[in-house]
Amino acid sequence: MDNLPDELLLDILGRIKRTTDRSSVSLTCKHFHKLANGLRTSIRVGCGLHPASDALTALCNRFCNLEKVEIFYSGWMSKLGKQLDDHGLLILSSHCPSLKDLMLSYCTFITDAGLSYLASCSKLASLKLNFAPRITGCGILSLVMGCKGLTVLHLIRCLNVSSMEWLEYLGNHEMLEDFCIKNCRVIGEGDLIKLGSTWRKLKRLQFEVDANYRYMKLYDRLAVDRWQKQWIPCENMLELSLVNCVISPGRGLACVIGKCKNLEKIHLDMCVGVRDCDIVCLAQKSSNLRSISLRVPSDFSLPLLQNNPLRLTDESLKAVAQNCSLLDTVRLSFSDGEFPSFSSFTLNGILMLIQMCPIRELALDHVYSFNDVGMQALCSAQYLQILELVRCQEITDEGLQLAGQIPQLCILRLRKCLGVADDGLKPLVGSYKLELLVVEDCPQISERGVQGAAKTVSFKQDLSWMY
């Protein structure tokens, strides 16, 4: 092979998909080693990057065509050496001309100066920052102004990002497709209006508010009122996830929920103020909806509920069942209150979804209305493959024994269910109908009782949650 041109050798090496196999071939000779290094387009490094600047320089020189870089310092301690800092980001920007995707997790030493270096990465399309406490809005602004092709931006626990000029710039630029804000304390629902016409491009939005921080102060209603007369062009939204948000009737995020006509996946977790009319509007607009996840507050589990009572009932589930014929994933959950609200989802509402939609995956958490009658109904769910029951205390052994009669069921997960014991799993033992059985923290089920109940079994027992 010594006489083969490099172009042909690169094509041959490129057909080797497994990294371990390609590394083995690269050890054959120095020439193969050099060519294989040139084919490497991604790296993931952690606390072992020491000394950070020297090690990063060596990696960038070795792999000259890097497009994706992930650096994470989870579990870092000072004795592990100095972390990546702004100088490290300068090395990345100058040594990786093909850089498109960058993820930095727990890189607590980087500042706005480091982000200004990244602004020279003209090909950067995706940036994800997880816990970068020294970054501010000025640094984000310098980066988005330099990286004109940025389509993915995730900011998670960036606690000092306060200035919102970068949001306005993104709103005018109309390039962003995937936007994630989680637990950035200063950024609230009202600030999202600054995305302006960029809403038209967004395909995925994840917005999560720090619940502990939110409920320590009064909610700024004026910020939401600014949305009242705004038109939100979000017809291209495919995935929407809102956590701990305040939904104000007829404005703000309530308008977004009702206008996503191409939405395929929605997740609403502890969003105070969501009403039946919001979900009904969503169902009527989003006929392509495939996945819905609702975690709703129990009565009095949040201070705001005293003046803003829970408004989700079976009417929401009925609208989804009647309008979303492609729905295959449903997750329903209540918060950790004493008892879920009596006005919320009942067994009849859940059964409507099961009977009218091709549900492939069903997960219920703290849904006390689901009982043995519900398990009997699942026996006619011809598409159901994955069933997860968490803290569903009304299900007994009699109901659990029916799991073996669900036609396509192959994965069953049971967590913290008090009413089921080994007897409930007996019909499954030896049948090997299930591919996977997961039992966690169910006090009446023993490790012996799960043996042979599925091809693969996972059993864990920690009952500290009960005390």
CSV table of C-alpha atoms in Angstrom, one decimal:
chain,number,residue,atom,x,y,z
A,1,MET,CA,0.0,0.0,0.0
A,2,ASP,CA,3.0,2.3,0.1
A,3,ASN,CA,2.4,3.3,-3.5
A,4,LEU,CA,-1.2,4.3,-3.0
A,5,PRO,CA,-2.0,8.0,-3.2
A,6,ASP,CA,-3.0,9.7,0.1
A,7,GLU,CA,-6.5,10.4,-1.3
A,8,LEU,CA,-7.2,6.7,-1.7
A,9,LEU,CA,-5.7,5.8,1.7
A,10,LEU,CA,-8.0,8.5,3.3
A,11,ASP,CA,-11.0,7.0,1.5
A,12,ILE,CA,-10.1,3.5,2.8
A,13,LEU,CA,-9.5,4.7,6.4
A,14,GLY,CA,-12.7,6.8,6.3
A,15,ARG,CA,-14.7,3.6,5.6
A,16,ILE,CA,-13.6,2.2,9.0
A,17,LYS,CA,-16.3,3.6,11.3
A,18,ARG,CA,-15.3,2.3,14.7
A,19,THR,CA,-12.8,4.6,16.4
A,20,THR,CA,-11.0,1.7,18.1
A,21,ASP,CA,-10.5,-0.1,14.8
A,22,ARG,CA,-9.2,3.1,13.1
A,23,SER,CA,-6.8,3.6,16.0
A,24,SER,CA,-5.4,0.1,15.6
A,25,VAL,CA,-4.8,0.7,11.9
A,26,SER,CA,-3.1,4.0,12.7
A,27,LEU,CA,-0.5,2.1,14.7
A,28,THR,CA,0.7,0.2,11.6
A,29,CYS,CA,3.1,3.0,10.5
A,30,LYS,CA,3.7,6.7,11.0
A,31,HIS,CA,2.1,7.6,7.7
A,32,PHE,CA,-1.1,5.8,8.6
A,33,HIS,CA,-1.0,7.4,12.0
A,34,LYS,CA,-0.8,10.9,10.4
A,35,LEU,CA,-3.6,10.2,8.0
A,36,ALA,CA,-5.9,8.7,10.7
A,37,ASN,CA,-5.3,11.8,12.9
A,38,GLY,CA,-6.5,14.0,10.0
A,39,LEU,CA,-9.8,12.0,9.9
A,40,ARG,CA,-10.6,12.6,13.5
A,41,THR,CA,-13.3,15.3,13.7
A,42,SER,CA,-14.3,15.2,17.4
A,43,ILE,CA,-12.8,14.9,20.8
A,44,ARG,CA,-14.2,14.8,24.4
A,45,VAL,CA,-11.8,15.5,27.2
A,46,GLY,CA,-12.2,16.1,31.0
A,47,CYS,CA,-10.2,16.7,34.1
A,48,GLY,CA,-7.3,14.8,32.7
A,49,LEU,CA,-6.6,17.8,30.4
A,50,HIS,CA,-3.4,18.8,32.3
A,51,PRO,CA,-1.7,21.1,32.0
A,52,ALA,CA,-4.7,22.4,30.2
A,53,SER,CA,-3.1,24.8,27.7
A,54,ASP,CA,-0.2,22.5,26.8
A,55,ALA,CA,-2.4,19.4,26.5
A,56,LEU,CA,-5.0,21.3,24.4
A,57,THR,CA,-2.3,22.6,22.0
A,58,ALA,CA,-0.9,19.0,21.6
A,59,LEU,CA,-4.4,17.7,20.8
A,60,CYS,CA,-5.2,20.4,18.3
A,61,ASN,CA,-1.9,19.9,16.5
A,62,ARG,CA,-2.4,16.2,16.4
A,63,PHE,CA,-6.1,16.4,15.2
A,64,CYS,CA,-6.0,19.2,12.8
A,65,ASN,CA,-9.5,18.9,11.4
A,66,LEU,CA,-11.5,19.0,14.6
A,67,GLU,CA,-15.1,20.0,14.1
A,68,LYS,CA,-16.6,19.1,17.5
A,69,VAL,CA,-15.0,19.6,20.9
A,70,GLU,CA,-16.4,18.8,24.3
A,71,ILE,CA,-14.6,19.8,27.5
A,72,PHE,CA,-16.1,18.9,30.8
A,73,TYR,CA,-14.8,19.4,34.4
A,74,SER,CA,-17.5,17.6,36.4
A,75,GLY,CA,-15.9,16.5,39.7
A,76,TRP,CA,-12.9,18.8,39.2
A,77,MET,CA,-10.8,19.6,42.3
A,78,SER,CA,-7.9,21.9,42.6
A,79,LYS,CA,-5.4,19.1,43.1
A,80,LEU,CA,-6.2,17.9,39.5
A,81,GLY,CA,-4.4,20.9,38.1
A,82,LYS,CA,-5.4,24.2,36.6
A,83,GLN,CA,-8.6,24.3,34.6
A,84,LEU,CA,-9.1,25.4,31.0
A,85,ASP,CA,-9.1,29.2,31.0
A,86,ASP,CA,-9.4,32.0,28.4
A,87,HIS,CA,-6.0,31.2,27.0
A,88,GLY,CA,-7.3,27.7,26.3
A,89,LEU,CA,-10.2,29.2,24.2
A,90,LEU,CA,-7.6,31.3,22.3
A,91,ILE,CA,-5.8,28.0,21.5
A,92,LEU,CA,-9.0,26.5,20.3
A,93,SER,CA,-10.0,29.4,18.1
A,94,SER,CA,-6.5,29.6,16.5
A,95,HIS,CA,-5.8,25.9,16.1
A,96,CYS,CA,-9.2,24.6,15.0
A,97,PRO,CA,-10.3,26.5,11.9
A,98,SER,CA,-13.0,23.9,11.2
A,99,LEU,CA,-14.6,24.1,14.7
A,100,LYS,CA,-18.4,23.9,14.3
A,101,ASP,CA,-19.7,22.4,17.6
A,102,LEU,CA,-18.3,23.4,21.1
A,103,MET,CA,-19.6,22.3,24.5
A,104,LEU,CA,-18.0,23.6,27.7
A,105,SER,CA,-19.2,22.1,31.0
A,106,TYR,CA,-18.1,23.3,34.5
A,107,CYS,CA,-15.4,25.4,32.9
A,108,THR,CA,-15.5,27.9,35.8
A,109,PHE,CA,-12.4,29.8,34.9
A,110,ILE,CA,-13.5,31.1,31.5
A,111,THR,CA,-14.7,34.7,31.2
A,112,ASP,CA,-16.0,37.1,28.6
A,113,ALA,CA,-12.5,37.5,27.2
A,114,GLY,CA,-12.4,33.9,26.3
A,115,LEU,CA,-15.7,34.1,24.5
A,116,SER,CA,-14.4,37.1,22.5
A,117,TYR,CA,-11.6,34.7,21.2
A,118,LEU,CA,-14.3,32.3,20.1
A,119,ALA,CA,-16.0,35.1,18.1
A,120,SER,CA,-13.3,34.5,15.4
A,121,CYS,CA,-14.5,31.0,14.8
A,122,SER,CA,-16.5,31.8,11.6
A,123,LYS,CA,-17.8,28.2,11.2
A,124,LEU,CA,-19.1,27.8,14.8
A,125,ALA,CA,-22.7,26.7,14.5
A,126,SER,CA,-23.3,25.2,18.0
A,127,LEU,CA,-22.3,26.5,21.5
A,128,LYS,CA,-23.3,24.9,24.7
A,129,LEU,CA,-22.3,26.4,28.1
A,130,ASN,CA,-23.1,24.4,31.2
A,131,PHE,CA,-22.2,26.3,34.5
A,132,ALA,CA,-20.0,29.1,33.4
A,133,PRO,CA,-20.5,31.6,36.3
A,134,ARG,CA,-18.1,34.2,35.1
A,135,ILE,CA,-19.7,34.7,31.8
A,136,THR,CA,-22.0,37.8,31.4
A,137,GLY,CA,-24.2,39.1,28.6
A,138,CYS,CA,-21.4,41.1,27.2
A,139,GLY,CA,-19.4,38.0,26.4
A,140,ILE,CA,-22.4,36.3,24.8
A,141,LEU,CA,-23.0,39.4,22.7
A,142,SER,CA,-19.4,39.5,21.4
A,143,LEU,CA,-19.7,35.8,20.5
A,144,VAL,CA,-23.0,36.0,18.6
A,145,MET,CA,-21.9,39.1,16.7
A,146,GLY,CA,-18.7,37.2,15.5
A,147,CYS,CA,-20.3,33.8,14.9
A,148,LYS,CA,-22.8,34.7,12.2
A,149,GLY,CA,-23.8,31.1,11.5
A,150,LEU,CA,-24.7,30.2,15.1
A,151,THR,CA,-27.9,28.1,15.0
A,152,VAL,CA,-27.6,26.3,18.4
A,153,LEU,CA,-27.2,28.1,21.7
A,154,HIS,CA,-27.5,26.5,25.1
A,155,LEU,CA,-27.0,28.4,28.3
A,156,ILE,CA,-27.3,26.3,31.5
A,157,ARG,CA,-26.7,27.8,34.9
A,158,CYS,CA,-24.9,30.8,33.6
A,159,LEU,CA,-25.9,32.8,36.6
A,160,ASN,CA,-24.4,36.2,35.6
A,161,VAL,CA,-25.8,36.6,32.1
A,162,SER,CA,-27.9,39.7,32.6
A,163,SER,CA,-27.5,42.1,29.8
A,164,MET,CA,-30.1,41.3,27.1
A,165,GLU,CA,-28.5,43.0,24.1
A,166,TRP,CA,-27.4,39.6,22.8
A,167,LEU,CA,-31.0,38.4,22.8
A,168,GLU,CA,-32.0,41.4,20.7
A,169,TYR,CA,-29.1,40.8,18.3
A,170,LEU,CA,-30.2,37.1,17.9
A,171,GLY,CA,-33.8,38.3,17.3
A,172,ASN,CA,-32.7,40.5,14.4
A,173,HIS,CA,-30.3,38.0,12.9
A,174,GLU,CA,-32.8,35.2,12.4
A,175,MET,CA,-30.4,32.3,12.4
A,176,LEU,CA,-31.1,30.5,15.7
A,177,GLU,CA,-32.9,27.1,15.4
A,178,ASP,CA,-32.2,25.5,18.8
A,179,PHE,CA,-32.3,27.7,21.9
A,180,CYS,CA,-32.0,26.5,25.5
A,181,ILE,CA,-32.0,28.6,28.7
A,182,LYS,CA,-31.9,26.7,32.0
A,183,ASN,CA,-31.6,28.2,35.4
A,184,CYS,CA,-30.1,31.4,34.3
A,185,ARG,CA,-31.6,33.4,37.1
A,186,VAL,CA,-31.8,36.9,35.5
A,187,ILE,CA,-33.4,35.7,32.3
A,188,GLY,CA,-37.2,35.5,32.6
A,189,GLU,CA,-40.2,34.7,30.4
A,190,GLY,CA,-40.6,38.4,29.5
A,191,ASP,CA,-37.1,38.6,28.0
A,192,LEU,CA,-38.0,36.0,25.3
A,193,ILE,CA,-40.0,38.6,23.4
A,194,LYS,CA,-36.7,40.1,22.4
A,195,LEU,CA,-36.2,37.1,20.1
A,196,GLY,CA,-38.5,39.0,17.7
A,197,SER,CA,-38.6,37.5,14.2
A,198,THR,CA,-36.1,34.7,15.2
A,199,TRP,CA,-39.2,32.9,16.5
A,200,ARG,CA,-39.9,32.1,12.9
A,201,LYS,CA,-36.7,30.1,12.6
A,202,LEU,CA,-36.8,28.3,16.0
A,203,LYS,CA,-37.4,24.6,15.9
A,204,ARG,CA,-36.5,23.7,19.5
A,205,LEU,CA,-37.0,25.9,22.6
A,206,GLN,CA,-36.1,24.8,26.1
A,207,PHE,CA,-36.8,27.3,28.9
A,208,GLU,CA,-36.4,26.4,32.5
A,209,VAL,CA,-36.6,28.8,35.5
A,210,ASP,CA,-34.8,28.1,38.8
A,211,ALA,CA,-37.8,27.3,41.0
A,212,ASN,CA,-36.1,28.1,44.3
A,213,TYR,CA,-35.0,31.5,43.0
A,214,ARG,CA,-38.4,32.2,41.3
A,215,TYR,CA,-40.5,31.7,44.4
A,216,MET,CA,-38.3,33.8,46.7
A,217,LYS,CA,-39.4,37.0,44.9
A,218,LEU,CA,-42.6,38.4,43.4
A,219,TYR,CA,-43.1,37.6,39.8
A,220,ASP,CA,-42.7,40.6,37.5
A,221,ARG,CA,-46.1,40.7,35.8
A,222,LEU,CA,-45.1,43.8,33.8
A,223,ALA,CA,-42.5,41.7,31.9
A,224,VAL,CA,-45.2,39.3,30.7
A,225,ASP,CA,-47.6,42.2,29.9
A,226,ARG,CA,-45.2,43.4,27.2
A,227,TRP,CA,-46.2,40.2,25.2
A,228,GLN,CA,-49.9,41.1,25.1
A,229,LYS,CA,-50.0,42.7,21.6
A,230,GLN,CA,-47.0,40.9,20.1
A,231,TRP,CA,-47.3,38.5,17.3
A,232,ILE,CA,-45.2,35.4,17.9
A,233,PRO,CA,-44.3,33.7,14.5
A,234,CYS,CA,-43.5,30.2,15.8
A,235,GLU,CA,-45.1,28.0,13.1
A,236,ASN,CA,-41.8,26.0,12.6
A,237,MET,CA,-41.4,25.0,16.2
A,238,LEU,CA,-41.0,21.2,16.5
A,239,GLU,CA,-40.1,20.8,20.2
A,240,LEU,CA,-41.1,23.0,23.2
A,241,SER,CA,-40.0,22.4,26.8
A,242,LEU,CA,-41.1,24.8,29.6
A,243,VAL,CA,-40.1,24.1,33.2
A,244,ASN,CA,-41.2,26.2,36.3
A,245,CYS,CA,-42.7,28.9,34.0
A,246,VAL,CA,-45.5,31.2,34.8
A,247,ILE,CA,-48.1,31.1,32.0
A,248,SER,CA,-50.2,34.3,31.8
A,249,PRO,CA,-53.6,33.9,30.2
A,250,GLY,CA,-53.8,35.2,26.6
A,251,ARG,CA,-50.2,36.4,26.4
A,252,GLY,CA,-46.5,35.5,26.5
A,253,LEU,CA,-45.8,31.8,26.5
A,254,ALA,CA,-49.5,31.0,26.4
A,255,CYS,CA,-49.5,32.5,22.9
A,256,VAL,CA,-46.6,30.4,21.9
A,257,ILE,CA,-48.3,27.2,23.0
A,258,GLY,CA,-51.3,27.9,20.9
A,259,LYS,CA,-49.5,28.8,17.6
A,260,CYS,CA,-47.1,25.9,17.1
A,261,LYS,CA,-49.0,24.2,14.3
A,262,ASN,CA,-46.1,21.9,13.4
A,263,LEU,CA,-45.2,20.9,17.0
A,264,GLU,CA,-44.2,17.3,17.5
A,265,LYS,CA,-43.1,17.3,21.1
A,266,ILE,CA,-44.1,19.3,24.2
A,267,HIS,CA,-43.0,19.1,27.8
A,268,LEU,CA,-44.7,21.3,30.5
A,269,ASP,CA,-43.2,20.8,33.9
A,270,MET,CA,-44.6,22.6,36.9
A,271,CYS,CA,-45.8,25.5,34.7
A,272,VAL,CA,-48.2,27.5,36.8
A,273,GLY,CA,-51.2,29.0,35.1
A,274,VAL,CA,-51.6,26.5,32.2
A,275,ARG,CA,-55.3,26.0,31.6
A,276,ASP,CA,-57.5,23.6,29.7
A,277,CYS,CA,-58.0,26.2,26.9
A,278,ASP,CA,-54.2,26.3,26.3
A,279,ILE,CA,-53.9,22.6,25.8
A,280,VAL,CA,-57.1,22.5,23.7
A,281,CYS,CA,-55.8,25.2,21.5
A,282,LEU,CA,-52.5,23.3,21.2
A,283,ALA,CA,-54.2,20.1,20.3
A,284,GLN,CA,-56.3,21.7,17.6
A,285,LYS,CA,-53.3,23.4,16.0
A,286,SER,CA,-50.7,20.7,16.4
A,287,SER,CA,-52.1,17.6,14.6
A,288,ASN,CA,-48.5,16.4,14.2
A,289,LEU,CA,-48.0,16.1,18.0
A,290,ARG,CA,-46.2,12.8,18.8
A,291,SER,CA,-45.1,13.3,22.4
A,292,ILE,CA,-46.7,15.1,25.3
A,293,SER,CA,-45.3,15.3,28.9
A,294,LEU,CA,-47.2,17.1,31.6
A,295,ARG,CA,-46.1,17.5,35.2
A,296,VAL,CA,-48.6,19.5,37.1
A,297,PRO,CA,-48.6,21.0,40.6
A,298,SER,CA,-50.6,19.4,43.4
A,299,ASP,CA,-52.9,21.8,45.2
A,300,PHE,CA,-51.0,24.1,47.6
A,301,SER,CA,-47.7,22.7,46.6
A,302,LEU,CA,-46.6,26.1,45.4
A,303,PRO,CA,-47.4,29.5,46.9
A,304,LEU,CA,-48.6,30.9,43.6
A,305,LEU,CA,-51.4,28.3,43.4
A,306,GLN,CA,-53.3,30.0,46.2
A,307,ASN,CA,-54.2,32.8,43.7
A,308,ASN,CA,-53.7,30.8,40.5
A,309,PRO,CA,-55.5,27.5,40.9
A,310,LEU,CA,-54.8,24.5,38.8
A,311,ARG,CA,-56.8,24.5,35.6
A,312,LEU,CA,-55.9,21.2,33.8
A,313,THR,CA,-58.6,18.5,33.7
A,314,ASP,CA,-59.8,15.7,31.5
A,315,GLU,CA,-60.8,18.3,28.9
A,316,SER,CA,-57.2,18.7,28.0
A,317,LEU,CA,-56.7,15.0,27.5
A,318,LYS,CA,-59.9,14.7,25.5
A,319,ALA,CA,-58.8,17.4,23.1
A,320,VAL,CA,-55.4,15.7,22.6
A,321,ALA,CA,-57.0,12.3,22.1
A,322,GLN,CA,-59.5,13.7,19.5
A,323,ASN,CA,-57.0,15.8,17.5
A,324,CYS,CA,-53.6,14.2,17.7
A,325,SER,CA,-53.8,10.9,15.8
A,326,LEU,CA,-50.0,10.5,15.7
A,327,LEU,CA,-49.5,10.7,19.5
A,328,ASP,CA,-47.3,7.8,20.6
A,329,THR,CA,-45.6,9.0,23.8
A,330,VAL,CA,-47.5,10.2,26.9
A,331,ARG,CA,-46.0,11.1,30.3
A,332,LEU,CA,-48.3,12.4,33.1
A,333,SER,CA,-47.0,13.3,36.5
A,334,PHE,CA,-48.0,15.2,39.7
A,335,SER,CA,-45.7,17.0,42.0
A,336,ASP,CA,-44.9,15.7,45.5
A,337,GLY,CA,-47.9,17.0,47.2
A,338,GLU,CA,-50.0,15.1,49.7
A,339,PHE,CA,-52.7,14.3,47.1
A,340,PRO,CA,-53.1,15.4,43.5
A,341,SER,CA,-55.9,17.9,42.8
A,342,PHE,CA,-59.4,16.3,42.5
A,343,SER,CA,-60.0,18.5,39.5
A,344,SER,CA,-57.1,17.0,37.5
A,345,PHE,CA,-56.8,14.0,35.2
A,346,THR,CA,-59.0,11.0,36.1
A,347,LEU,CA,-58.8,7.4,34.9
A,348,ASN,CA,-61.4,8.2,32.2
A,349,GLY,CA,-59.2,11.0,30.7
A,350,ILE,CA,-56.2,8.7,30.6
A,351,LEU,CA,-58.2,5.9,29.0
A,352,MET,CA,-59.4,8.2,26.2
A,353,LEU,CA,-55.7,8.7,25.2
A,354,ILE,CA,-55.0,5.0,25.3
A,355,GLN,CA,-58.1,4.1,23.2
A,356,MET,CA,-57.9,6.8,20.6
A,357,CYS,CA,-54.1,7.3,20.0
A,358,PRO,CA,-51.4,4.8,19.0
A,359,ILE,CA,-49.6,5.1,22.4
A,360,ARG,CA,-46.3,3.3,22.2
A,361,GLU,CA,-44.9,4.6,25.5
A,362,LEU,CA,-46.8,5.5,28.7
A,363,ALA,CA,-45.3,6.9,31.9
A,364,LEU,CA,-47.4,7.7,34.9
A,365,ASP,CA,-45.9,9.3,38.1
A,366,HIS,CA,-48.0,9.9,41.2
A,367,VAL,CA,-51.2,9.4,39.3
A,368,TYR,CA,-53.4,7.9,42.0
A,369,SER,CA,-56.4,7.7,39.7
A,370,PHE,CA,-54.7,4.9,37.7
A,371,ASN,CA,-55.6,1.5,39.2
A,372,ASP,CA,-56.2,-2.1,38.3
A,373,VAL,CA,-59.1,-1.0,36.0
A,374,GLY,CA,-56.6,1.0,34.1
A,375,MET,CA,-54.3,-2.0,33.8
A,376,GLN,CA,-57.2,-4.0,32.4
A,377,ALA,CA,-57.7,-1.3,29.8
A,378,LEU,CA,-54.1,-1.5,28.8
A,379,CYS,CA,-54.7,-5.1,27.7
A,380,SER,CA,-56.3,-3.7,24.6
A,381,ALA,CA,-53.6,-1.1,23.9
A,382,GLN,CA,-52.2,-2.8,20.8
A,383,TYR,CA,-49.3,-0.4,20.2
A,384,LEU,CA,-48.0,-0.1,23.8
A,385,GLN,CA,-44.4,-1.2,24.1
A,386,ILE,CA,-43.0,0.7,27.1
A,387,LEU,CA,-44.9,1.2,30.4
A,388,GLU,CA,-43.5,3.1,33.4
A,389,LEU,CA,-45.3,3.3,36.7
A,390,VAL,CA,-43.9,5.5,39.4
A,391,ARG,CA,-45.6,5.9,42.8
A,392,CYS,CA,-48.9,4.6,41.4
A,393,GLN,CA,-50.1,3.3,44.7
A,394,GLU,CA,-53.6,2.1,43.6
A,395,ILE,CA,-52.2,-0.7,41.5
A,396,THR,CA,-52.2,-4.1,43.2
A,397,ASP,CA,-50.8,-7.5,42.3
A,398,GLU,CA,-54.1,-8.3,40.5
A,399,GLY,CA,-53.5,-5.4,38.2
A,400,LEU,CA,-49.8,-6.0,37.7
A,401,GLN,CA,-50.5,-9.6,36.7
A,402,LEU,CA,-52.3,-8.2,33.6
A,403,ALA,CA,-49.0,-6.7,32.3
A,404,GLY,CA,-48.3,-10.0,30.6
A,405,GLN,CA,-51.5,-9.6,28.5
A,406,ILE,CA,-50.5,-6.3,27.0
A,407,PRO,CA,-49.9,-7.4,23.4
A,408,GLN,CA,-46.7,-5.6,22.4
A,409,LEU,CA,-45.3,-4.7,25.9
A,410,CYS,CA,-41.5,-5.3,26.0
A,411,ILE,CA,-40.3,-2.9,28.7
A,412,LEU,CA,-41.8,-2.5,32.2
A,413,ARG,CA,-40.5,-0.1,34.8
A,414,LEU,CA,-41.8,0.0,38.4
A,415,ARG,CA,-40.6,2.6,40.9
A,416,LYS,CA,-41.8,3.3,44.4
A,417,CYS,CA,-45.0,1.4,44.0
A,418,LEU,CA,-46.3,0.3,47.4
A,419,GLY,CA,-49.2,-2.0,46.4
A,420,VAL,CA,-47.4,-4.6,44.3
A,421,ALA,CA,-45.4,-7.6,45.5
A,422,ASP,CA,-43.7,-10.7,44.1
A,423,ASP,CA,-47.1,-12.3,43.3
A,424,GLY,CA,-47.8,-9.6,40.8
A,425,LEU,CA,-44.8,-10.7,38.7
A,426,LYS,CA,-45.4,-14.4,38.8
A,427,PRO,CA,-47.2,-14.7,35.4
A,428,LEU,CA,-44.1,-13.1,33.8
A,429,VAL,CA,-41.6,-15.4,35.4
A,430,GLY,CA,-40.3,-17.9,32.8
A,431,SER,CA,-42.4,-16.4,29.9
A,432,TYR,CA,-39.6,-14.0,28.8
A,433,LYS,CA,-42.2,-11.8,27.2
A,434,LEU,CA,-40.4,-8.7,28.4
A,435,GLU,CA,-37.1,-7.6,27.1
A,436,LEU,CA,-36.4,-5.5,30.1
A,437,LEU,CA,-37.9,-5.3,33.6
A,438,VAL,CA,-36.7,-2.5,36.0
A,439,VAL,CA,-37.8,-2.6,39.6
A,440,GLU,CA,-36.6,0.2,41.9
A,441,ASP,CA,-37.6,1.0,45.6
A,442,CYS,CA,-40.8,-1.1,45.6
A,443,PRO,CA,-40.7,-2.4,49.3
A,444,GLN,CA,-42.8,-5.6,48.7
A,445,ILE,CA,-40.9,-6.9,45.7
A,446,SER,CA,-37.8,-8.9,46.4
A,447,GLU,CA,-34.8,-9.5,44.3
A,448,ARG,CA,-35.7,-13.2,44.1
A,449,GLY,CA,-39.2,-12.3,42.9
A,450,VAL,CA,-37.9,-10.5,39.7
A,451,GLN,CA,-35.6,-13.4,38.6
A,452,GLY,CA,-36.7,-14.8,35.3
A,453,ALA,CA,-39.5,-12.2,34.8
A,454,ALA,CA,-37.7,-10.7,31.7
A,455,LYS,CA,-34.7,-11.3,29.5
A,456,THR,CA,-32.9,-8.5,31.3
A,457,VAL,CA,-33.7,-7.5,34.9
A,458,SER,CA,-32.6,-4.5,36.9
A,459,PHE,CA,-33.3,-4.5,40.6
A,460,LYS,CA,-32.5,-1.8,43.2
A,461,GLN,CA,-33.9,-1.3,46.7
A,462,ASP,CA,-33.5,1.9,48.6
A,463,LEU,CA,-36.4,2.7,50.9
A,464,SER,CA,-35.1,5.9,52.4
A,465,TRP,CA,-37.7,7.8,50.4
A,466,MET,CA,-40.4,6.3,52.7
A,467,TYR,CA,-39.0,7.8,55.9
